[in-house]
Structures are given as C-alpha cells and as structure tokens.
Short mmCIF file of C-alpha atoms and ligand atoms in Angstrom, two decimals:
data_model
loop_
_atom_site.label_atom_id
_atom_site.label_comp_id
_atom_site.label_asym_id
_atom_site.label_seq_id
_atom_site.Cartn_x
_atom_site.Cartn_y
_atom_site.Cartn_z
CA MET A 1498 16.51 -29.82 16.65
CA MET A 1499 17.83 -27.79 13.73
CA ARG A 1500 17.67 -28.76 10.06
CA LYS A 1501 19.96 -27.63 7.35
CA LEU A 1502 18.88 -25.88 4.20
CA PHE A 1503 19.20 -26.70 0.54
CA ALA A 1504 22.40 -26.60 -1.49
CA TRP A 1505 21.21 -23.64 -3.58
CA LEU A 1506 21.40 -21.48 -0.53
CA SER A 1507 25.07 -22.22 -0.02
CA PRO A 1508 27.00 -19.32 1.45
CA HIS A 1509 28.63 -16.60 -0.62
CA ARG A 1510 27.38 -17.80 -4.03
CA PRO A 1511 24.24 -15.84 -5.01
CA GLN A 1512 22.19 -17.91 -7.36
CA ALA A 1513 19.39 -16.75 -9.65
CA LEU A 1514 16.03 -17.46 -8.07
CA PRO A 1515 13.68 -19.66 -10.18
CA GLU A 1516 11.32 -17.12 -11.75
CA ALA A 1517 8.10 -19.07 -10.99
CA LEU A 1518 9.09 -19.39 -7.34
CA TRP A 1519 9.83 -15.66 -7.14
CA GLN A 1520 6.52 -14.75 -8.82
CA ASN A 1521 4.59 -17.02 -6.41
CA THR A 1522 6.27 -15.31 -3.40
CA VAL A 1523 5.47 -11.86 -4.70
CA ALA A 1524 1.87 -12.95 -5.24
CA THR A 1525 1.48 -13.96 -1.56
CA LEU A 1526 2.76 -10.58 -0.35
CA PRO A 1527 0.30 -7.88 -1.26
CA PHE A 1528 2.46 -5.02 -0.01
CA LEU A 1529 5.01 -5.84 -2.78
CA ARG A 1530 2.54 -5.31 -5.51
CA GLY A 1531 2.99 -1.54 -5.73
CA LEU A 1532 6.69 -1.87 -6.44
CA SER A 1533 7.78 -0.82 -9.90
CA ALA A 1534 9.29 -3.42 -12.25
CA GLU A 1535 12.69 -1.90 -11.51
CA GLU A 1536 12.15 -2.01 -7.73
CA LEU A 1537 10.93 -5.64 -7.90
CA GLU A 1538 14.00 -6.58 -9.93
CA ARG A 1539 16.25 -4.94 -7.36
CA LEU A 1540 14.31 -6.69 -4.52
CA LYS A 1541 14.84 -9.96 -6.23
CA SER A 1542 18.62 -9.36 -6.63
CA LEU A 1543 18.91 -8.26 -3.03
CA THR A 1544 16.94 -11.36 -1.93
CA GLU A 1545 19.35 -13.54 -3.87
CA GLN A 1546 22.27 -11.93 -2.11
CA PHE A 1547 20.53 -12.27 1.22
CA LEU A 1548 19.87 -16.00 0.69
CA ALA A 1549 23.50 -16.50 -0.23
CA GLU A 1550 24.81 -14.62 2.85
CA LYS A 1551 22.40 -15.73 5.57
CA SER A 1552 21.94 -19.20 6.94
CA PHE A 1553 18.46 -20.58 7.47
CA SER A 1554 17.56 -23.44 9.86
CA ALA A 1555 14.21 -24.74 11.10
CA VAL A 1556 12.89 -26.16 14.36
CA GLU A 1557 11.11 -29.50 14.07
CA PRO A 1558 8.53 -30.46 12.99
CA LEU A 1559 8.82 -27.66 10.47
CA GLU A 1560 10.82 -28.58 7.35
CA LEU A 1561 12.40 -25.76 5.47
CA SER A 1562 11.34 -25.29 1.91
CA ASP A 1563 12.55 -22.87 -0.81
CA ALA A 1564 9.22 -21.10 -0.52
CA ILE A 1565 9.63 -20.44 3.24
CA CYS A 1566 13.18 -19.14 2.91
CA LEU A 1567 12.26 -17.01 -0.04
CA SER A 1568 9.22 -15.51 1.59
CA ILE A 1569 11.17 -14.54 4.73
CA ALA A 1570 14.09 -13.21 2.75
CA ALA A 1571 11.95 -11.09 0.43
CA GLN A 1572 10.01 -9.57 3.35
CA GLY A 1573 13.23 -8.97 5.24
CA CYS A 1574 14.82 -7.31 2.20
CA LEU A 1575 11.98 -4.84 1.61
CA PRO A 1576 13.02 -2.41 4.42
CA ILE A 1577 16.57 -2.30 3.09
CA LEU A 1578 15.56 -2.03 -0.58
CA ASN A 1579 17.10 1.44 -0.82
CA LEU A 1580 19.68 0.94 2.00
CA GLY A 1581 21.56 -2.17 1.01
CA LEU A 1582 22.40 -5.51 2.51
CA GLY A 1583 25.19 -3.99 4.65
CA TRP A 1584 22.42 -2.79 7.06
CA TYR A 1585 21.98 -6.46 8.08
CA ARG A 1586 25.67 -6.95 8.78
CA GLY A 1587 27.03 -8.61 11.92
CA TRP A 1588 24.81 -11.66 12.09
CA LEU A 1589 24.00 -14.66 9.93
CA GLY A 1590 21.34 -17.00 11.21
CA ILE A 1591 17.57 -17.16 10.76
CA VAL A 1592 15.79 -19.78 12.75
CA VAL A 1593 12.27 -20.57 11.67
CA TYR A 1594 9.91 -22.06 14.15
CA PRO A 1595 6.66 -23.80 13.06
CA ASP A 1596 4.60 -21.68 15.39
CA GLU A 1597 4.88 -19.35 18.33
CA PHE A 1598 7.66 -20.45 20.70
CA VAL A 1599 8.66 -19.99 24.30
CA ILE A 1600 11.56 -17.85 25.40
CA PRO A 1601 12.77 -18.20 28.99
CA ARG A 1602 13.15 -14.72 30.45
CA GLU A 1603 14.94 -13.42 33.55
CA VAL A 1604 14.43 -10.00 35.12
CA GLN A 1605 15.87 -8.50 38.30
CA ASP A 1606 13.64 -6.24 40.34
CA GLU A 1607 14.79 -3.25 42.41
CA ASP A 1608 15.41 -5.47 45.45
CA GLY A 1609 17.81 -7.61 43.39
CA VAL A 1610 15.43 -10.56 43.29
CA VAL A 1611 15.57 -12.42 39.99
CA HIS A 1612 12.26 -13.44 38.46
CA ARG A 1613 12.12 -16.13 35.84
CA TYR A 1614 9.24 -16.65 33.43
CA ASP A 1615 8.41 -17.91 30.02
CA GLU A 1616 7.29 -15.61 27.30
CA VAL A 1617 5.48 -16.79 24.20
CA ALA A 1618 6.81 -15.06 21.08
CA ALA A 1619 6.14 -14.95 17.38
CA GLY A 1620 9.65 -13.62 16.71
CA GLU A 1621 12.85 -12.44 18.32
CA ALA A 1622 16.00 -10.69 17.28
CA TRP A 1623 19.18 -11.28 19.17
CA GLU A 1624 21.86 -8.63 19.16
CA GLY A 1625 24.80 -10.03 17.16
CA GLY A 1626 22.96 -13.31 16.93
CA PRO A 1627 20.17 -14.95 14.92
CA LEU A 1628 16.69 -13.75 14.11
CA LEU A 1629 13.92 -16.12 15.17
CA VAL A 1630 10.59 -16.14 13.52
CA SER A 1631 7.34 -18.25 13.62
CA TRP A 1632 6.39 -19.40 10.19
CA SER A 1633 2.66 -19.57 10.98
CA ASP A 1634 2.84 -15.88 12.01
CA ALA A 1635 4.94 -14.99 8.96
CA GLN A 1636 2.19 -16.26 6.80
CA LEU A 1637 -0.26 -13.67 8.25
CA ALA A 1638 1.67 -10.90 6.47
CA GLY A 1639 -0.36 -8.52 4.50
CA GLU A 1640 -2.81 -6.64 6.68
CA GLY A 1641 -0.55 -4.58 8.94
CA TYR A 1642 0.82 -7.52 10.94
CA ASN A 1643 4.27 -8.57 9.77
CA VAL A 1644 6.51 -10.43 12.19
CA VAL A 1645 9.33 -10.59 9.64
CA ILE A 1646 9.54 -6.81 9.07
CA HIS A 1647 9.16 -6.36 12.81
CA GLU A 1648 12.21 -8.50 13.67
CA PHE A 1649 14.28 -7.02 10.89
CA ALA A 1650 13.38 -3.52 12.09
CA HIS A 1651 14.89 -4.55 15.50
CA LYS A 1652 17.99 -5.63 13.63
CA LEU A 1653 18.28 -2.13 12.15
CA ASP A 1654 17.62 -0.56 15.56
CA MET A 1655 20.48 -2.69 17.06
CA LEU A 1656 22.97 -1.60 14.43
CA ASN A 1657 24.12 1.43 16.42
CA GLY A 1658 24.43 -0.39 19.73
CA GLU A 1659 21.52 0.62 21.93
CA ILE A 1660 18.09 -0.89 21.26
CA ASP A 1661 16.04 2.18 21.71
CA GLY A 1662 13.89 2.72 18.65
CA ILE A 1663 16.58 4.88 17.08
CA PRO A 1664 18.40 3.16 14.17
CA PRO A 1665 21.50 4.79 12.67
CA LEU A 1666 20.05 7.80 10.86
CA HIS A 1667 21.28 9.19 7.55
CA PRO A 1668 23.19 12.51 7.20
CA GLY A 1669 20.68 15.27 7.22
CA MET A 1670 18.34 13.51 9.62
CA ASP A 1671 18.16 14.78 13.14
CA GLU A 1672 18.19 12.27 16.01
CA ASN A 1673 16.42 14.71 18.31
CA VAL A 1674 13.59 15.13 15.80
CA TRP A 1675 13.38 11.41 15.31
CA SER A 1676 13.19 10.79 19.02
CA ARG A 1677 10.61 13.51 19.63
CA VAL A 1678 8.37 12.43 16.80
CA LEU A 1679 8.65 8.72 17.78
CA LEU A 1680 7.95 9.42 21.48
CA ASP A 1681 5.11 11.77 20.74
CA ALA A 1682 3.43 9.09 18.65
CA TYR A 1683 4.19 6.45 21.27
CA ASP A 1684 2.69 8.61 24.00
CA ASP A 1685 -0.35 9.24 21.91
CA LEU A 1686 -0.84 5.51 21.33
CA CYS A 1687 -0.47 4.74 25.06
CA ASP A 1688 -3.04 7.51 25.86
CA ARG A 1689 -5.49 6.11 23.37
CA LEU A 1690 -5.12 2.64 24.84
CA ASP A 1691 -5.60 3.94 28.38
CA ALA A 1692 -8.74 5.75 27.17
CA GLY A 1693 -10.04 2.55 25.71
CA ASP A 1694 -9.96 3.98 22.13
CA GLU A 1695 -9.77 1.63 19.23
CA CYS A 1696 -6.16 1.21 18.39
CA VAL A 1697 -5.00 1.67 14.77
CA ILE A 1698 -1.90 -0.35 15.31
CA ASP A 1699 -1.14 -3.44 17.27
CA PRO A 1700 -1.35 -2.57 21.00
CA TYR A 1701 1.90 -4.42 21.53
CA ALA A 1702 3.52 -1.26 20.21
CA ALA A 1703 2.72 0.33 23.58
CA GLU A 1704 5.22 -2.10 25.28
CA ASP A 1705 8.09 0.44 24.89
CA PRO A 1706 9.43 2.82 22.22
CA THR A 1707 11.65 -0.02 20.83
CA GLU A 1708 8.60 -2.13 20.15
CA PHE A 1709 6.74 0.86 18.89
CA PHE A 1710 9.41 1.45 16.30
CA ALA A 1711 9.22 -2.22 15.11
CA VAL A 1712 5.42 -2.34 15.02
CA ALA A 1713 5.16 1.06 13.32
CA SER A 1714 7.61 -0.27 10.73
CA GLU A 1715 5.24 -3.08 9.95
CA VAL A 1716 2.45 -0.62 9.46
CA PHE A 1717 4.68 1.69 7.37
CA PHE A 1718 5.25 -1.04 4.82
CA GLU A 1719 1.94 -2.85 4.93
CA THR A 1720 -0.74 -0.23 5.54
CA PRO A 1721 1.18 3.09 5.07
CA ASP A 1722 -2.08 5.06 4.72
CA LEU A 1723 -2.96 4.17 8.35
CA LEU A 1724 0.45 5.37 9.69
CA ASN A 1725 0.33 8.54 7.56
CA THR A 1726 -3.16 9.39 8.56
CA HIS A 1727 -2.60 8.95 12.31
CA TYR A 1728 1.09 9.80 12.66
CA PRO A 1729 2.12 11.86 9.55
CA LEU A 1730 5.30 13.16 11.19
CA LEU A 1731 6.41 9.66 12.01
CA TYR A 1732 5.54 8.53 8.53
CA ALA A 1733 7.74 11.28 7.13
CA GLN A 1734 10.67 10.29 9.42
CA PHE A 1735 10.29 6.62 8.38
CA ALA A 1736 10.19 7.64 4.68
CA SER A 1737 13.49 9.44 5.22
CA PHE A 1738 15.10 6.60 7.08
CA TYR A 1739 13.92 3.72 4.87
CA ARG A 1740 14.27 5.95 1.79
CA GLN A 1741 10.89 4.64 0.58
CA ASP A 1742 7.42 6.10 0.21
CA PRO A 1743 5.10 3.08 0.45
CA LEU A 1744 2.05 5.40 0.37
CA SER A 1745 2.86 6.42 -3.19
CA ARG A 1746 2.90 2.86 -4.10
CA MET A 1747 -0.70 2.44 -3.02
CA ARG A 1748 -2.13 5.38 -4.92
CA PRO A 1749 -1.95 4.02 -8.51
CA ARG A 1750 -3.92 0.97 -7.37
CA GLY A 1751 -6.68 3.12 -6.01
CA LEU A 1752 -6.47 1.60 -2.57
CA LEU A 1753 -7.03 4.87 -0.79
CA ASP A 1754 -10.20 5.99 -2.54
ZN1 ZN B 270 9.60 -6.77 18.99
#
C-alpha cells in the first residue's frame, strides 16, 4: 500500500527547505560535514530541485515524513553535486520501505529451467523505474554503509544502458582505464575474501563488478580514506567521475591523523 507525500513536495515547483529541517538533516549525515559552506548551499539547492522533481511514496506501516524524504534526497544528491540533476533523468519514483523487503527473483539456468526465489534487499534500483530503499537501512548511513548512495550509483550506472559498473564517463576519461582499474580492484577484493582476509569494504561488493561499483561508491563518499588506501587508482577514477575529492574534505577535520 502506497502513501502520498506532502503538498510541499509537489512536482515542478522547488520550494525553499525549512532551514532547521535542513540543518537537522546535515547533522545526521557525518559525511556531509566536510563540505564547504558553498558546497552545502549548492547541495541544499539541488535537494530542493530533487524533491520537486521526484515523487516519494512509502510502504505501510511506514509513514513518510519531511525528514525521511529530505534525508534520502540529500544523500542521493551528494554524488551528483558537481554533475547536476540531469544525471538522474528518466525516472521519478522513490519508494521507501520501513525495513528490508522481499523481491521475487527468477533466473533461468543453462538447461532452460526457470528457478524462482525470494531475495531480501535493503534497496533496489529499477532501470527506467523507481528506486526502492529501506528506511531502517538508510538510517545506518555514516560508517561506510550507505544504501541510498548505493542505489543512486546504480542509477548512474544505468544511464548509458548496460548495467556493468561503467557509468557514462566524462570527456578525457578512458573507459578502458576505468574498466581495468575497477576489475583489478574487484579481483583483488574477491581474492582477499577467498583467502579469508578481513575485508575493508562490504563483502557484498564481490557479487559482481556492478555491485562493486555501487558499494565502492558508498565507501568513496563515506570513508574515502579507506578506498584511497586500498584502491588508490580506483579512488582517482571515482574522483574524476564524481568530480569530487571527499578525502580532501576529511583532512581539515583531522580525521586521518
Ligand atoms: Zn546493488
């Protein structure tokens, strides 16, 4: 059962966010604290446009609140802070679940036999369709696990058709270099997991290169020092693609020393 959102999120009419609500949201998202005043102002403006353009709904028993929509919108807008809202074109809906939810899956094996099963998920991004997210998981943002950034990274990946861990790259970026760096890091992570090593990022990243891109994007924005330490070449590619350097935002706060 879906519920409709508040009037102030009506389509196509960006409205100024109440300042206290915006400040409360920023305070709950530690990875936003390193943004400059100018960047925070731009994030706020982008978030206002996002809220005007996208349509939120919730699955019972969750009831949408301004704070929920704003938190998801602000997190979702961070990856496109220097790219623009056009990077989230082609879809409108965000469905917020109270908790993890079940997605019926269907796969066909090599003998043509169709296997059906249920997968429990914290988020899901449908190509050309809505983005689904668990609110209880979204509230865990801050320590390298960020389901919102994860799903929005999938949306960026989907923008050029194939879902393959390669979003549309900017002029001057080389898709071969991106692929090689991403796959090298992915292979290294899989080797480490096979060897029983402690994993610096969520082992779910080993699922496939697409998931690796989404999980590594979470790490890039939330704990960039980890990504830069273990996969510096990947960090550099992400910095070029997202046109951000989250590591530089950590330094003034002395979080690395
Ligand atoms: Zn994923």
